């Protein structure tokens, strides 16, 4: 559920960020940041612990704000700079947004051990879970690489049409 929500919400954010409107990078970046926060906090919600989980809501809210602000910067850079260096800067900023959300968010958690709460065994065997995560990561990486190549081919085709028209 966490991965699905992240893909849907951040995908929407990227779609919005590259709309024709001038403020679309800000709106898209905010949506991407909220998608990362949704993924993180759904993952936290799904944790099974032999204890009680308490959350500092002020620190959690701060983590979301930090992630959203840096994601807005990432989308702004991605929209303004389409060269390789701009893509690397935007990717680095997006990575920083994720990390900057994650670490304060984990600091917002307080786990109080409780021996009376037993955690049941794994829902999936660890090997099956590892293989599933690996396959999902490879599919996502492959789709990203394929999308990049298709975008480059499209850019070249559009450039050639413009050159022929001149």
PDB file of N, CA and C in Angstrom, residues 108-161:
ATOM      1  N   UNK A 108      10.671  11.480  15.339  1.00  0.00           N
ATOM      2  CA  UNK A 108       9.372  11.812  15.942  1.00  0.00           C
ATOM      3  C   UNK A 108       8.737  10.607  16.623  1.00  0.00           C
ATOM      4  N   UNK A 109       9.300   9.423  16.393  1.00  0.00           N
ATOM      5  CA  UNK A 109       8.721   8.202  16.954  1.00  0.00           C
ATOM      6  C   UNK A 109       9.338   7.871  18.300  1.00  0.00           C
ATOM      7  N   UNK A 110       8.495   7.419  19.195  1.00  0.00           N
ATOM      8  CA  UNK A 110       8.944   6.946  20.503  1.00  0.00           C
ATOM      9  C   UNK A 110       8.355   5.552  20.690  1.00  0.00           C
ATOM     10  N   UNK A 111       9.231   4.564  20.729  1.00  0.00           N
ATOM     11  CA  UNK A 111       8.775   3.181  20.871  1.00  0.00           C
ATOM     12  C   UNK A 111       8.992   2.760  22.310  1.00  0.00           C
ATOM     13  N   UNK A 112       7.891   2.427  22.953  1.00  0.00           N
ATOM     14  CA  UNK A 112       7.958   1.983  24.346  1.00  0.00           C
ATOM     15  C   UNK A 112       7.748   0.480  24.388  1.00  0.00           C
ATOM     16  N   UNK A 113       8.788  -0.268  24.752  1.00  0.00           N
ATOM     17  CA  UNK A 113       8.673  -1.734  24.774  1.00  0.00           C
ATOM     18  C   UNK A 113       7.565  -2.205  25.709  1.00  0.00           C
ATOM     19  N   UNK A 114       6.900  -3.265  25.292  1.00  0.00           N
ATOM     20  CA  UNK A 114       5.835  -3.871  26.077  1.00  0.00           C
ATOM     21  C   UNK A 114       5.905  -5.378  25.838  1.00  0.00           C
ATOM     22  N   UNK A 115       6.392  -6.096  26.824  1.00  0.00           N
ATOM     23  CA  UNK A 115       6.581  -7.541  26.691  1.00  0.00           C
ATOM     24  C   UNK A 115       5.263  -8.285  26.543  1.00  0.00           C
ATOM     25  N   UNK A 116       4.165  -7.650  26.907  1.00  0.00           N
ATOM     26  CA  UNK A 116       2.872  -8.333  26.785  1.00  0.00           C
ATOM     27  C   UNK A 116       2.342  -8.310  25.359  1.00  0.00           C
ATOM     28  N   UNK A 117       2.906  -7.460  24.524  1.00  0.00           N
ATOM     29  CA  UNK A 117       2.487  -7.410  23.113  1.00  0.00           C
ATOM     30  C   UNK A 117       3.406  -8.298  22.295  1.00  0.00           C
ATOM     31  N   UNK A 118       2.880  -9.378  21.843  1.00  0.00           N
ATOM     32  CA  UNK A 118       3.662 -10.301  21.033  1.00  0.00           C
ATOM     33  C   UNK A 118       3.457  -9.985  19.559  1.00  0.00           C
ATOM     34  N   UNK A 119       4.537 -10.029  18.833  1.00  0.00           N
ATOM     35  CA  UNK A 119       4.466  -9.838  17.390  1.00  0.00           C
ATOM     36  C   UNK A 119       4.421 -11.216  16.758  1.00  0.00           C
ATOM     37  N   UNK A 120       3.439 -11.407  15.917  1.00  0.00           N
ATOM     38  CA  UNK A 120       3.340 -12.686  15.236  1.00  0.00           C
ATOM     39  C   UNK A 120       4.480 -12.804  14.242  1.00  0.00           C
ATOM     40  N   UNK A 121       4.697 -14.012  13.787  1.00  0.00           N
ATOM     41  CA  UNK A 121       5.774 -14.248  12.819  1.00  0.00           C
ATOM     42  C   UNK A 121       5.573 -13.429  11.558  1.00  0.00           C
ATOM     43  N   UNK A 122       6.509 -13.563  10.659  1.00  0.00           N
ATOM     44  CA  UNK A 122       6.441 -12.819   9.401  1.00  0.00           C
ATOM     45  C   UNK A 122       5.184 -13.195   8.626  1.00  0.00           C
ATOM     46  N   UNK A 123       4.569 -12.210   7.994  1.00  0.00           N
ATOM     47  CA  UNK A 123       3.432 -12.480   7.130  1.00  0.00           C
ATOM     48  C   UNK A 123       3.890 -13.170   5.854  1.00  0.00           C
ATOM     49  N   UNK A 124       5.084 -12.853   5.434  1.00  0.00           N
ATOM     50  CA  UNK A 124       5.704 -13.488   4.272  1.00  0.00           C
ATOM     51  C   UNK A 124       7.048 -14.038   4.707  1.00  0.00           C
ATOM     52  N   UNK A 125       7.476 -15.135   4.116  1.00  0.00           N
ATOM     53  CA  UNK A 125       8.836 -15.600   4.418  1.00  0.00           C
ATOM     54  C   UNK A 125       9.839 -14.513   4.005  1.00  0.00           C
ATOM     55  N   UNK A 126      10.897 -14.304   4.785  1.00  0.00           N
ATOM     56  CA  UNK A 126      11.857 -13.235   4.472  1.00  0.00           C
ATOM     57  C   UNK A 126      12.427 -13.308   3.057  1.00  0.00           C
ATOM     58  N   UNK A 127      12.678 -14.505   2.547  1.00  0.00           N
ATOM     59  CA  UNK A 127      13.234 -14.628   1.194  1.00  0.00           C
ATOM     60  C   UNK A 127      12.214 -14.151   0.162  1.00  0.00           C
ATOM     61  N   UNK A 128      10.944 -14.506   0.331  1.00  0.00           N
ATOM     62  CA  UNK A 128       9.905 -14.063  -0.604  1.00  0.00           C
ATOM     63  C   UNK A 128       9.760 -12.541  -0.560  1.00  0.00           C
ATOM     64  N   UNK A 129       9.824 -11.971   0.632  1.00  0.00           N
ATOM     65  CA  UNK A 129       9.733 -10.522   0.768  1.00  0.00           C
ATOM     66  C   UNK A 129      10.917  -9.842   0.084  1.00  0.00           C
ATOM     67  N   UNK A 130      12.113 -10.364   0.304  1.00  0.00           N
ATOM     68  CA  UNK A 130      13.316  -9.791  -0.320  1.00  0.00           C
ATOM     69  C   UNK A 130      13.234  -9.876  -1.841  1.00  0.00           C
ATOM     70  N   UNK A 131      12.789 -11.010  -2.361  1.00  0.00           N
ATOM     71  CA  UNK A 131      12.653 -11.160  -3.813  1.00  0.00           C
ATOM     72  C   UNK A 131      11.586 -10.223  -4.371  1.00  0.00           C
ATOM     73  N   UNK A 132      10.490 -10.076  -3.659  1.00  0.00           N
ATOM     74  CA  UNK A 132       9.436  -9.167  -4.098  1.00  0.00           C
ATOM     75  C   UNK A 132       9.909  -7.726  -4.147  1.00  0.00           C
ATOM     76  N   UNK A 133      10.609  -7.305  -3.109  1.00  0.00           N
ATOM     77  CA  UNK A 133      11.126  -5.933  -3.074  1.00  0.00           C
ATOM     78  C   UNK A 133      12.160  -5.720  -4.171  1.00  0.00           C
ATOM     79  N   UNK A 134      13.038  -6.693  -4.366  1.00  0.00           N
ATOM     80  CA  UNK A 134      14.062  -6.590  -5.408  1.00  0.00           C
ATOM     81  C   UNK A 134      13.418  -6.485  -6.783  1.00  0.00           C
ATOM     82  N   UNK A 135      12.433  -7.334  -7.050  1.00  0.00           N
ATOM     83  CA  UNK A 135      11.760  -7.298  -8.346  1.00  0.00           C
ATOM     84  C   UNK A 135      11.029  -5.982  -8.556  1.00  0.00           C
ATOM     85  N   UNK A 136      10.358  -5.493  -7.533  1.00  0.00           N
ATOM     86  CA  UNK A 136       9.659  -4.214  -7.652  1.00  0.00           C
ATOM     87  C   UNK A 136      10.651  -3.086  -7.931  1.00  0.00           C
ATOM     88  N   UNK A 137      11.772  -3.090  -7.230  1.00  0.00           N
ATOM     89  CA  UNK A 137      12.790  -2.054  -7.449  1.00  0.00           C
ATOM     90  C   UNK A 137      13.345  -2.126  -8.867  1.00  0.00           C
ATOM     91  N   UNK A 138      13.581  -3.332  -9.366  1.00  0.00           N
ATOM     92  CA  UNK A 138      14.098  -3.483 -10.731  1.00  0.00           C
ATOM     93  C   UNK A 138      13.079  -3.029 -11.775  1.00  0.00           C
ATOM     94  N   UNK A 139      11.813  -3.326 -11.550  1.00  0.00           N
ATOM     95  CA  UNK A 139      10.772  -2.871 -12.476  1.00  0.00           C
ATOM     96  C   UNK A 139      10.702  -1.348 -12.478  1.00  0.00           C
ATOM     97  N   UNK A 140      10.716  -0.747 -11.310  1.00  0.00           N
ATOM     98  CA  UNK A 140      10.657   0.716 -11.223  1.00  0.00           C
ATOM     99  C   UNK A 140      11.882   1.338 -11.884  1.00  0.00           C
ATOM    100  N   UNK A 141      13.054   0.795 -11.622  1.00  0.00           N
ATOM    101  CA  UNK A 141      14.281   1.296 -12.245  1.00  0.00           C
ATOM    102  C   UNK A 141      14.209   1.139 -13.759  1.00  0.00           C
ATOM    103  N   UNK A 142      13.757  -0.023 -14.222  1.00  0.00           N
ATOM    104  CA  UNK A 142      13.630  -0.259 -15.662  1.00  0.00           C
ATOM    105  C   UNK A 142      12.657   0.700 -16.323  1.00  0.00           C
ATOM    106  N   UNK A 143      11.523   0.943 -15.676  1.00  0.00           N
ATOM    107  CA  UNK A 143      10.558   1.891 -16.223  1.00  0.00           C
ATOM    108  C   UNK A 143      11.133   3.303 -16.271  1.00  0.00           C
ATOM    109  N   UNK A 144      11.895   3.666 -15.253  1.00  0.00           N
ATOM    110  CA  UNK A 144      12.534   4.983 -15.249  1.00  0.00           C
ATOM    111  C   UNK A 144      13.537   5.133 -16.378  1.00  0.00           C
ATOM    112  N   UNK A 145      14.343   4.103 -16.590  1.00  0.00           N
ATOM    113  CA  UNK A 145      15.334   4.140 -17.675  1.00  0.00           C
ATOM    114  C   UNK A 145      14.628   4.175 -19.026  1.00  0.00           C
ATOM    115  N   UNK A 146      13.592   3.347 -19.195  1.00  0.00           N
ATOM    116  CA  UNK A 146      12.838   3.333 -20.453  1.00  0.00           C
ATOM    117  C   UNK A 146      12.196   4.697 -20.707  1.00  0.00           C
ATOM    118  N   UNK A 147      11.621   5.293 -19.683  1.00  0.00           N
ATOM    119  CA  UNK A 147      11.018   6.615 -19.827  1.00  0.00           C
ATOM    120  C   UNK A 147      12.030   7.670 -20.226  1.00  0.00           C
ATOM    121  N   UNK A 148      13.220   7.580 -19.658  1.00  0.00           N
ATOM    122  CA  UNK A 148      14.288   8.526 -19.999  1.00  0.00           C
ATOM    123  C   UNK A 148      14.682   8.385 -21.467  1.00  0.00           C
ATOM    124  N   UNK A 149      14.856   7.143 -21.913  1.00  0.00           N
ATOM    125  CA  UNK A 149      15.217   6.927 -23.317  1.00  0.00           C
ATOM    126  C   UNK A 149      14.119   7.403 -24.254  1.00  0.00           C
ATOM    127  N   UNK A 150      12.861   7.134 -23.913  1.00  0.00           N
ATOM    128  CA  UNK A 150      11.753   7.592 -24.752  1.00  0.00           C
ATOM    129  C   UNK A 150      11.690   9.109 -24.806  1.00  0.00           C
ATOM    130  N   UNK A 151      11.947   9.759 -23.679  1.00  0.00           N
ATOM    131  CA  UNK A 151      11.945  11.224 -23.656  1.00  0.00           C
ATOM    132  C   UNK A 151      13.066  11.780 -24.531  1.00  0.00           C
ATOM    133  N   UNK A 152      14.230  11.154 -24.478  1.00  0.00           N
ATOM    134  CA  UNK A 152      15.358  11.611 -25.318  1.00  0.00           C
ATOM    135  C   UNK A 152      15.043  11.418 -26.806  1.00  0.00           C
ATOM    136  N   UNK A 153      14.444  10.272 -27.154  1.00  0.00           N
ATOM    137  CA  UNK A 153      14.081  10.022 -28.544  1.00  0.00           C
ATOM    138  C   UNK A 153      13.068  11.054 -29.010  1.00  0.00           C
ATOM    139  N   UNK A 154      12.106  11.368 -28.159  1.00  0.00           N
ATOM    140  CA  UNK A 154      11.087  12.363 -28.496  1.00  0.00           C
ATOM    141  C   UNK A 154      11.722  13.735 -28.690  1.00  0.00           C
ATOM    142  N   UNK A 155      12.651  14.106 -27.808  1.00  0.00           N
ATOM    143  CA  UNK A 155      13.330  15.393 -27.932  1.00  0.00           C
ATOM    144  C   UNK A 155      14.075  15.486 -29.256  1.00  0.00           C
ATOM    145  N   UNK A 156      14.747  14.410 -29.624  1.00  0.00           N
ATOM    146  CA  UNK A 156      15.494  14.413 -30.896  1.00  0.00           C
ATOM    147  C   UNK A 156      14.545  14.528 -32.081  1.00  0.00           C
ATOM    148  N   UNK A 157      13.422  13.801 -32.025  1.00  0.00           N
ATOM    149  CA  UNK A 157      12.467  13.843 -33.125  1.00  0.00           C
ATOM    150  C   UNK A 157      11.872  15.236 -33.271  1.00  0.00           C
ATOM    151  N   UNK A 158      11.511  15.856 -32.173  1.00  0.00           N
ATOM    152  CA  UNK A 158      10.967  17.210 -32.216  1.00  0.00           C
ATOM    153  C   UNK A 158      12.018  18.177 -32.729  1.00  0.00           C
ATOM    154  N   UNK A 159      13.256  18.026 -32.275  1.00  0.00           N
ATOM    155  CA  UNK A 159      14.355  18.885 -32.744  1.00  0.00           C
ATOM    156  C   UNK A 159      14.602  18.743 -34.225  1.00  0.00           C
ATOM    157  N   UNK A 160      14.514  17.511 -34.740  1.00  0.00           N
ATOM    158  CA  UNK A 160      14.725  17.288 -36.171  1.00  0.00           C
ATOM    159  C   UNK A 160      13.598  17.912 -36.983  1.00  0.00           C
ATOM    160  N   UNK A 161      12.349  17.812 -36.489  1.00  0.00           N
ATOM    161  CA  UNK A 161      11.224  18.422 -37.199  1.00  0.00           C
ATOM    162  C   UNK A 161      11.374  19.941 -37.251  1.00  0.00           C
TER     163      UNK A 161
END
